[in-house]
Every structure is written in C-alpha cells, then in structure tokens.
Coordinates of C-alpha atoms in Angstrom, one line a residue:
X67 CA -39.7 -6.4 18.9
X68 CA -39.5 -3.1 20.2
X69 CA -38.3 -1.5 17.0
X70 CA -41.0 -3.1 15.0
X71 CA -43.7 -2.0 17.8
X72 CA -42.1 1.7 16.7
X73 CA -42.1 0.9 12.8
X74 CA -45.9 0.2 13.4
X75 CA -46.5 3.5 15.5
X76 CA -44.9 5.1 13.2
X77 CA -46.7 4.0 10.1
X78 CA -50.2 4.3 12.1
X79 CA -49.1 7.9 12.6
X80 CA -48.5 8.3 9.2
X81 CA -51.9 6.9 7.9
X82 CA -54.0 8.8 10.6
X83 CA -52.5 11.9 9.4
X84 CA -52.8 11.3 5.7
X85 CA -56.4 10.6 6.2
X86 CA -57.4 13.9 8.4
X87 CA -55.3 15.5 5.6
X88 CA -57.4 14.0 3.3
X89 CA -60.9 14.9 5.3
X90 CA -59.8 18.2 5.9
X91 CA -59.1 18.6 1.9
X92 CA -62.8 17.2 1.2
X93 CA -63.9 19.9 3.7
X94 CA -67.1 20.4 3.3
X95 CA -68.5 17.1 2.4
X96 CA -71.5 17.6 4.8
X97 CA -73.7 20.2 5.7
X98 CA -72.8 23.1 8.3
X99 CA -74.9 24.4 10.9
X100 CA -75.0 28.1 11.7
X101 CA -76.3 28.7 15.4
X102 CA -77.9 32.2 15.7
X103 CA -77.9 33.6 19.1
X104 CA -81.5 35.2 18.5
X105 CA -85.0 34.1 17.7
X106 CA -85.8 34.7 14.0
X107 CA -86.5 38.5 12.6
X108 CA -83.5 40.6 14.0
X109 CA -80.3 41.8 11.9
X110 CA -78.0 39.0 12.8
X111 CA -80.6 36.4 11.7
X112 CA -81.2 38.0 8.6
X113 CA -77.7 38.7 7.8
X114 CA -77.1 35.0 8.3
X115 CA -79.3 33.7 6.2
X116 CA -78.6 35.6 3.1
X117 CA -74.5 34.3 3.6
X118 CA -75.8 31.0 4.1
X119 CA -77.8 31.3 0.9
X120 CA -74.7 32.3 -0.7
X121 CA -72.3 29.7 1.1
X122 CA -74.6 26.8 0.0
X123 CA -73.9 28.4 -3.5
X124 CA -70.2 28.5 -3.6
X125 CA -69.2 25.5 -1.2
X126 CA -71.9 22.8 -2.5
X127 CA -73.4 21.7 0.6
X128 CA -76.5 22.9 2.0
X129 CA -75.7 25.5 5.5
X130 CA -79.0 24.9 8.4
X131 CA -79.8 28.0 10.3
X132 CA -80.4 27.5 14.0
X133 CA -81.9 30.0 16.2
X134 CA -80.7 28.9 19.9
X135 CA -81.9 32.8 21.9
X136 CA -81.2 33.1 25.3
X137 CA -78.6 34.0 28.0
X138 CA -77.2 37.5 26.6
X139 CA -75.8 34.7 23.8
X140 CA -74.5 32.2 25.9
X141 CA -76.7 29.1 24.8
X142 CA -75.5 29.5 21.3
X143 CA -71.7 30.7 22.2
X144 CA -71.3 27.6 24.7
X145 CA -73.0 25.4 22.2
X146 CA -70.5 26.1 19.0
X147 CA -67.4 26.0 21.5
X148 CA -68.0 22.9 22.5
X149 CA -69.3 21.4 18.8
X150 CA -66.3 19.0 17.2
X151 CA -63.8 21.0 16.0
X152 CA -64.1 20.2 12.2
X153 CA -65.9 23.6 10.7
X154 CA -69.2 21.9 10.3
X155 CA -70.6 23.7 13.2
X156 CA -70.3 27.8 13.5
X157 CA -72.2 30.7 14.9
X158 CA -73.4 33.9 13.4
X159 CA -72.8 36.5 16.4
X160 CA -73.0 40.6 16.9
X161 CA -71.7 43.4 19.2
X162 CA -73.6 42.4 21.7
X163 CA -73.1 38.2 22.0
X164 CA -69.4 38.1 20.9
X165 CA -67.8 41.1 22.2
X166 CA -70.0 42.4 25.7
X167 CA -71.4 39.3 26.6
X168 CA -67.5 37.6 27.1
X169 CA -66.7 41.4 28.7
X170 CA -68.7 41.6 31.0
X171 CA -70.5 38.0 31.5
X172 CA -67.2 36.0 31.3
X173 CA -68.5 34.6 35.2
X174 CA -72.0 33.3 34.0
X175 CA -69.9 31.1 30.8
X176 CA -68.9 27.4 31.5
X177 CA -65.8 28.2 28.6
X178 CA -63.0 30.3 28.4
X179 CA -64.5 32.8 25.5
X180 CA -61.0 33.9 24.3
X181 CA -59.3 30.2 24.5
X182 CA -62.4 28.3 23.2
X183 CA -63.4 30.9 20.5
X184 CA -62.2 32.2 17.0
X185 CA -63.4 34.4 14.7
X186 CA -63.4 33.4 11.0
X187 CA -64.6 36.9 9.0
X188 CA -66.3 40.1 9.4
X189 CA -69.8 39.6 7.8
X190 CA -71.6 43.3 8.4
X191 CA -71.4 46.7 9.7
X192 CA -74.7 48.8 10.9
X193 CA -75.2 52.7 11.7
X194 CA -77.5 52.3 14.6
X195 CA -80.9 54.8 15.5
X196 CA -81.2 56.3 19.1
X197 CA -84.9 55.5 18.6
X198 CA -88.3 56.2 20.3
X199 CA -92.0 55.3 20.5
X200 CA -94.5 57.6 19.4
X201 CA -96.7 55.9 21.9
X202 CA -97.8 58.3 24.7
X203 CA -94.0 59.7 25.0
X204 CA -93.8 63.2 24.4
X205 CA -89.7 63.7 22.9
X206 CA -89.7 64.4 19.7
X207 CA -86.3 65.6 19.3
X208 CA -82.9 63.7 21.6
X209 CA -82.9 67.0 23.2
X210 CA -86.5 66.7 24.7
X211 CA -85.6 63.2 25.5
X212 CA -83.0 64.1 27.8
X213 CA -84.8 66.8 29.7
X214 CA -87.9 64.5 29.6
X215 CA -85.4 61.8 31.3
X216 CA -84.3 63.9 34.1
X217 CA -87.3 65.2 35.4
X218 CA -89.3 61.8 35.1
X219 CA -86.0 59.6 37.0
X220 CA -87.4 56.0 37.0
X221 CA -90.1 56.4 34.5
X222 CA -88.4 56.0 31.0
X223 CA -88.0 52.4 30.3
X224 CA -85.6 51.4 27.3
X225 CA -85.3 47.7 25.7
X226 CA -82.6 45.8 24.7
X227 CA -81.9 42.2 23.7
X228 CA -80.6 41.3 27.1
X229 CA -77.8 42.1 30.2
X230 CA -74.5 43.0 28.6
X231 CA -75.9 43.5 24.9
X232 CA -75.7 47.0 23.0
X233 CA -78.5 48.4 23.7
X234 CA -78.0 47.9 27.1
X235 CA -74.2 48.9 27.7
X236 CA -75.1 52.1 25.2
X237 CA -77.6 53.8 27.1
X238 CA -76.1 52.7 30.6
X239 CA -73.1 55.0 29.0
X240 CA -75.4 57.7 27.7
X241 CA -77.6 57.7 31.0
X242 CA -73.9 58.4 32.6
X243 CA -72.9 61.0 30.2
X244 CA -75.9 62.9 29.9
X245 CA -75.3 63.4 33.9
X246 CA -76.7 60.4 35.5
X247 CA -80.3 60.0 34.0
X248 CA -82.1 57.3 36.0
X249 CA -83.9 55.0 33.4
X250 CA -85.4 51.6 33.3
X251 CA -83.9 48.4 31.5
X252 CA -85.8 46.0 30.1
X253 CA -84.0 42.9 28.4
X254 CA -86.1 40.8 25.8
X255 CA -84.8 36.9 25.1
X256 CA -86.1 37.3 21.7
X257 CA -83.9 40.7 20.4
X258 CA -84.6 42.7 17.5
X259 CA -87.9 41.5 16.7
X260 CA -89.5 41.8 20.2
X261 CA -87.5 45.1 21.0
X262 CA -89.7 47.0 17.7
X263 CA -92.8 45.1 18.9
X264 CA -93.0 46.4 22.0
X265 CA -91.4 49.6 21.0
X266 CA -94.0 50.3 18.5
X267 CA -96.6 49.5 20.8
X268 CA -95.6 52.4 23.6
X269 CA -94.8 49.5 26.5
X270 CA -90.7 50.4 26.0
X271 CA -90.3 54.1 25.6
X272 CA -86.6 53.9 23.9
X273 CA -84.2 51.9 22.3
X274 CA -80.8 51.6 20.0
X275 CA -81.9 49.5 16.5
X276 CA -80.0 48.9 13.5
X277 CA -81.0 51.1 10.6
X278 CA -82.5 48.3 8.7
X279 CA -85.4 46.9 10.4
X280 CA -87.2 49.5 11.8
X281 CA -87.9 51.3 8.0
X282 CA -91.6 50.2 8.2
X283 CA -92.4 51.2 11.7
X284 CA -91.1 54.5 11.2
X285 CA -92.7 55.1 8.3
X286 CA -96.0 54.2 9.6
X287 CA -95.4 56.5 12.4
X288 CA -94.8 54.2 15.5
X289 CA -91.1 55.1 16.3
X290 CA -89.2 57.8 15.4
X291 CA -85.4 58.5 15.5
X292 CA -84.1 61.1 17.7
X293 CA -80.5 60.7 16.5
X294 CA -78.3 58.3 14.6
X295 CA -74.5 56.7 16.1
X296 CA -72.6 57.5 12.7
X297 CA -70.0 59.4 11.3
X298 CA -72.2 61.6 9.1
X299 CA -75.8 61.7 8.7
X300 CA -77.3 59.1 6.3
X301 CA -78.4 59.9 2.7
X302 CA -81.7 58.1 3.2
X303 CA -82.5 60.2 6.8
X304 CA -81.1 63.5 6.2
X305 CA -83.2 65.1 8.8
X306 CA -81.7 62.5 11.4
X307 CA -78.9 64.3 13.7
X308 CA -76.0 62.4 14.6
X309 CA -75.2 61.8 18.4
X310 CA -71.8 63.9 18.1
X311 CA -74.5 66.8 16.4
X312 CA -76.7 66.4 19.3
X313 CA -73.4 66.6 21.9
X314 CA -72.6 63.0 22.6
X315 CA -69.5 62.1 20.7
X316 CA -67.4 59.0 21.0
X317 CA -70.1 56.5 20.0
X318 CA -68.9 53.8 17.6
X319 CA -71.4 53.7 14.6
X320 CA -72.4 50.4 13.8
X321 CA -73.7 47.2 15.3
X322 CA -71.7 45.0 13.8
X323 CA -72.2 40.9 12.5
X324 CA -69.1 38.8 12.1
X325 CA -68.9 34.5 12.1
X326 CA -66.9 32.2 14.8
X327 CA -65.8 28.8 14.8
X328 CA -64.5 26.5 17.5
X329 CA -61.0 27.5 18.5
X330 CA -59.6 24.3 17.5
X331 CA -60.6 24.3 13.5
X332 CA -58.0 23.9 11.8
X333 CA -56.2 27.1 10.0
X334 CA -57.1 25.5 6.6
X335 CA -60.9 25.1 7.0
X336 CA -61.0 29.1 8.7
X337 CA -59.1 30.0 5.9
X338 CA -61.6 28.5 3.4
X339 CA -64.8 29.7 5.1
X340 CA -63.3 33.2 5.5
X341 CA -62.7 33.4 2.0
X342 CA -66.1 31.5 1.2
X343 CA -67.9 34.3 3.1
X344 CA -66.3 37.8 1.5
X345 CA -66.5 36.0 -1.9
X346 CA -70.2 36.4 -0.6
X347 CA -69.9 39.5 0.4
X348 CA -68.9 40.7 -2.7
X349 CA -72.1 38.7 -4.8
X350 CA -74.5 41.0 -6.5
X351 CA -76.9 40.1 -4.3
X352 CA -75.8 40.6 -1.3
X353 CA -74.4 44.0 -2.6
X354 CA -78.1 45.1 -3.1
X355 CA -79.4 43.8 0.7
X356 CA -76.2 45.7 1.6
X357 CA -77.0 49.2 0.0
X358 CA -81.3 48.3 0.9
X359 CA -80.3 48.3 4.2
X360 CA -77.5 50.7 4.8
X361 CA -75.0 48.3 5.7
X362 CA -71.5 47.9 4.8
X363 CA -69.7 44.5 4.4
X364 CA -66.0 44.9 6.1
X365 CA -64.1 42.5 4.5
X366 CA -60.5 41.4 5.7
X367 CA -58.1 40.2 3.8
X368 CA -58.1 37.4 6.3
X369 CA -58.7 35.7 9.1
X370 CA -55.8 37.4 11.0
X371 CA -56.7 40.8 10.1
X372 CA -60.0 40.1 11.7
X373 CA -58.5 38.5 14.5
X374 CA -57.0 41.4 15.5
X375 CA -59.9 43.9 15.0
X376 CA -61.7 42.1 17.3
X377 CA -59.0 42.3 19.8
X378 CA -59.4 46.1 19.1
X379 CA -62.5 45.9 19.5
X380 CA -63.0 44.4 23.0
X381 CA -60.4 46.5 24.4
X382 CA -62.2 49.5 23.9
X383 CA -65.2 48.7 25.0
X384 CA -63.7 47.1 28.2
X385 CA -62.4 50.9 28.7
X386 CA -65.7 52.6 28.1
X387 CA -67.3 50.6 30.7
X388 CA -65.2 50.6 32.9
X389 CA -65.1 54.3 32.1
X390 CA -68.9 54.5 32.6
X391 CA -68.8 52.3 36.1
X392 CA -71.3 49.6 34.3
X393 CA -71.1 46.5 36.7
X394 CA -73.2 43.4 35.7
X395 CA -74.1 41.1 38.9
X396 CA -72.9 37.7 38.7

C-alpha cells in the first residue's frame, strides 16, 4: 500500500512539474503589469512606457502601466515583492526607489529589499542638471549659489521626490562638501513633474533633474542650470559647467531607470524579459527618444551582469552617506 501511496506521489510530482514547465514555457500568455513608483510625467514613467510599447510588440501581450507614488517608493516596491511570483507583475524603478530608499529606509519596509527583490535589466542612464529657478533667486552661476547659500542658512529651499531619493541624498552631500550649507528640503509625493512645477514657479529655489524634462522650462526661461553631474559637458548645453569644473568632483552622472521582478521568478522568465527589454533598447525608436533626450540605454549581457552592478552600486552609495553623516529618522 505504501509503495503504491509513493508510486502516486511520485507520478503527482511528475505531472505538477511538467505542467509549470509547461506554463512557464507559454510565459507570457497574459498581460503584465508595470507598477511605477511615481505619479505620471517624470523620467521613470516615461521611460516605462515607451519599453512597454515596445514589450507589447515583441512578447504579444499587452504590458498595463500603474502609477502607485508615495513612500520614497515603498507602495510600489512592497506591492511587486509581494505579487505571485510568475513575471506577470514587475516595477519600473530609479536611483532613488531601488537603490536609497532600501539604504537608507530599509526600517520603514514590511520586506526584506535584498531577499524579496531582483533586478531583471538596466533600462536607462541620465546626466542630471544642478538646476535653479529664475524666480526671485538671484545665482546665476553654481558659484553665486554657494555664496548665496551661506550667507542666507535656512532660506534656500531645494525639492526632491521624497526622504532618501536623489535629489535629496545629493544635495545633503553637496550641502556637506560645500562646508556645511544649511538649506531646506522639501519632498513632493508626485516627483519629477511637481518638482519642475514648483521649481518654475519660484516656491523651491533648487533642485537635481534629469536632462530630459526640464528642456522647455529652460528654454522659456523659468529654470536655469548652474552645472551638470557628468563626465564631460553635453553637446546640446555647451555653456553648462560640469560639477567636477565647478570643484565638486565625485558625483556619479546619471539618474539611472532599471526593471525588478519578485525575487522568486523563475531564472527562465528573468531571462526572457531581460532580453525582451535590450532587444527594446536597441529598436529604432527607442534609439531616437534615447539620443532626444540625452540618455543612454546600458544594456547587460544579462541578468547577472546587472545583478552585480547593482550590488556596486548600493555599496557606494552606502559609503558616501555614510561619508556625508546623512541619517534618515525612522
């Protein structure tokens, strides 16, 4: 009795395995959702929209953007960890959710970022402006900004998308390098988009922003950049200094966009969306948002090799703020 009680285990084994094999080799036979840690408008919505429009494309199924904003990330982090590990659910994050909010917010999640969360591909890099209003704010140059700063402590206010993003940890390291400046934060739920608004409009005085979005305001005259985080100064702003130019070295240049999954997807389906999205990469039209914008698409040979970066890339900036003596209150 026994043996056949083991024949029948066996067999159910067997047949359960054959058909997840099977599910996972139909993968995707539904749609997939995309959670966006942002409302609508910034750079990581935008990037992930024209990838979706281009995974719909290649994997025949139709990929749902959802905006889920709030908590420096957290909503929409917490939300994909915890969706059934089958690669129908995934977020689009940046710099800010997926590699400072799990530094230095790891208190305020109800997961274990680096056990419930994988990467699956690189999507975007950005050279980011050290940007001001025009608004009533006298620096014109980053020079004038930093004397402006230290004789008005308290006064300058600067924006970013929330405690632990970017913006935030950037100029909490700039205030510190440039000898202590004493400035004022101001977090926004709704990022990018509400960060320019306000920006433009004289009510923040400073900010960091992607080199993409901000084109109009500048050229109507409502912000202006006083220096740029990249290697060399960009073709399309020649007359912006970079921050090494201006004495401030050490700033990585880009704000970067990458995908996650669940940490339990299987290898095959990460494997298949990681290739799914530098095929897309490589499309002509996302080639052309790419060069509009001044982005560059890193793509990895795989998901490993991104894996890894990522690892690199949470390291350091664990050692820059801890460097810098930022502490977020739990």
């Amino acid at each position: 009795m026994r043996g056949l009680v083991r024949i029948a285990l066996s067999l159910f084994g067997i047949w359960l395995a054959a058909g997840t094999a099977l599910a996972q080799g139909a993968y995707p036979s539904r749609p997939i959702r995309v959670l966006i840690p942002y409302a609508p408008g910034g750079l990581t919505d935008t990037v992930a929209r024209h990838y979706a429009e281009q995974l719909r494309k290649s994997l025949g199924q139709n990929v749902l953007v959802e905006n889920k904003p709030g908590a420096s990330g957290i909503i929409a982090i917490e939300e994909m960890a915890r969706a059934k590990p089958d690669g129908y659910t995934i977020m689009v994050g940046n710099i800010s959710t997926n590699c400072l909010t799990p530094v230095l917010l790891a208190k305020r999640m109800k997961i274990d970022y680096d056990r419930d969360v994988q990467i699956i591909a690189r999507l975007a890099d950005a050279p980011v402006f050290f940007m001001a209003t025009t608004s009533n704010f006298p620096p014109k140059t980053f020079a004038e900004f930093i004397d402006y700063a230290k004789k008005n402590p308290e006064e300058v206010r600067y924006a970013s998308a929330g405690v632990g993003a970017y913006q935030h940890i950037n100029t909490e390291i700039l205030a510190k390098r440039a000898g202590g400046l004493k400035l004022v934060h101001i977090p926004f739920k709704d990022g990018g988009s509400g960060i320019l608004k306000d920006l433009a409009g004289g009510d923040t005085h400073v900010s960091w922003f992607n080199v993409t979005n901000p084109v109009g305001m500048i050229k109507a005259g409502k912000v202006r950049p006083l220096a740029v985080a990249a290697d060399a100064r960009l073709p399309l702003w020649p007359d912006v200094p970079t921050l090494s130019e201006v004495g401030f070295s050490g700033f990585r240049p880009s704000q970067w966009s990458a995908a996650f999954a669940p940490a339990g997807v299987p290898r095959e389906i990460i494997d298949k969306l990681h290739e799914a999205f530098a095929a897309a990469a490589k499309t002509p039209e996302m080639q052309a948002i790419f060069e509009k914008g001044g982005m560059v698409a890193p793509v990895d040979k795989n998901s490993d090799q991104a894996r890894a970066w990522l690892k690199n890339e949470m390291e350091t900036w664990r050692r820059d703020i801890a460097d810098a003596g930022i502490k977020v209150e739990e």
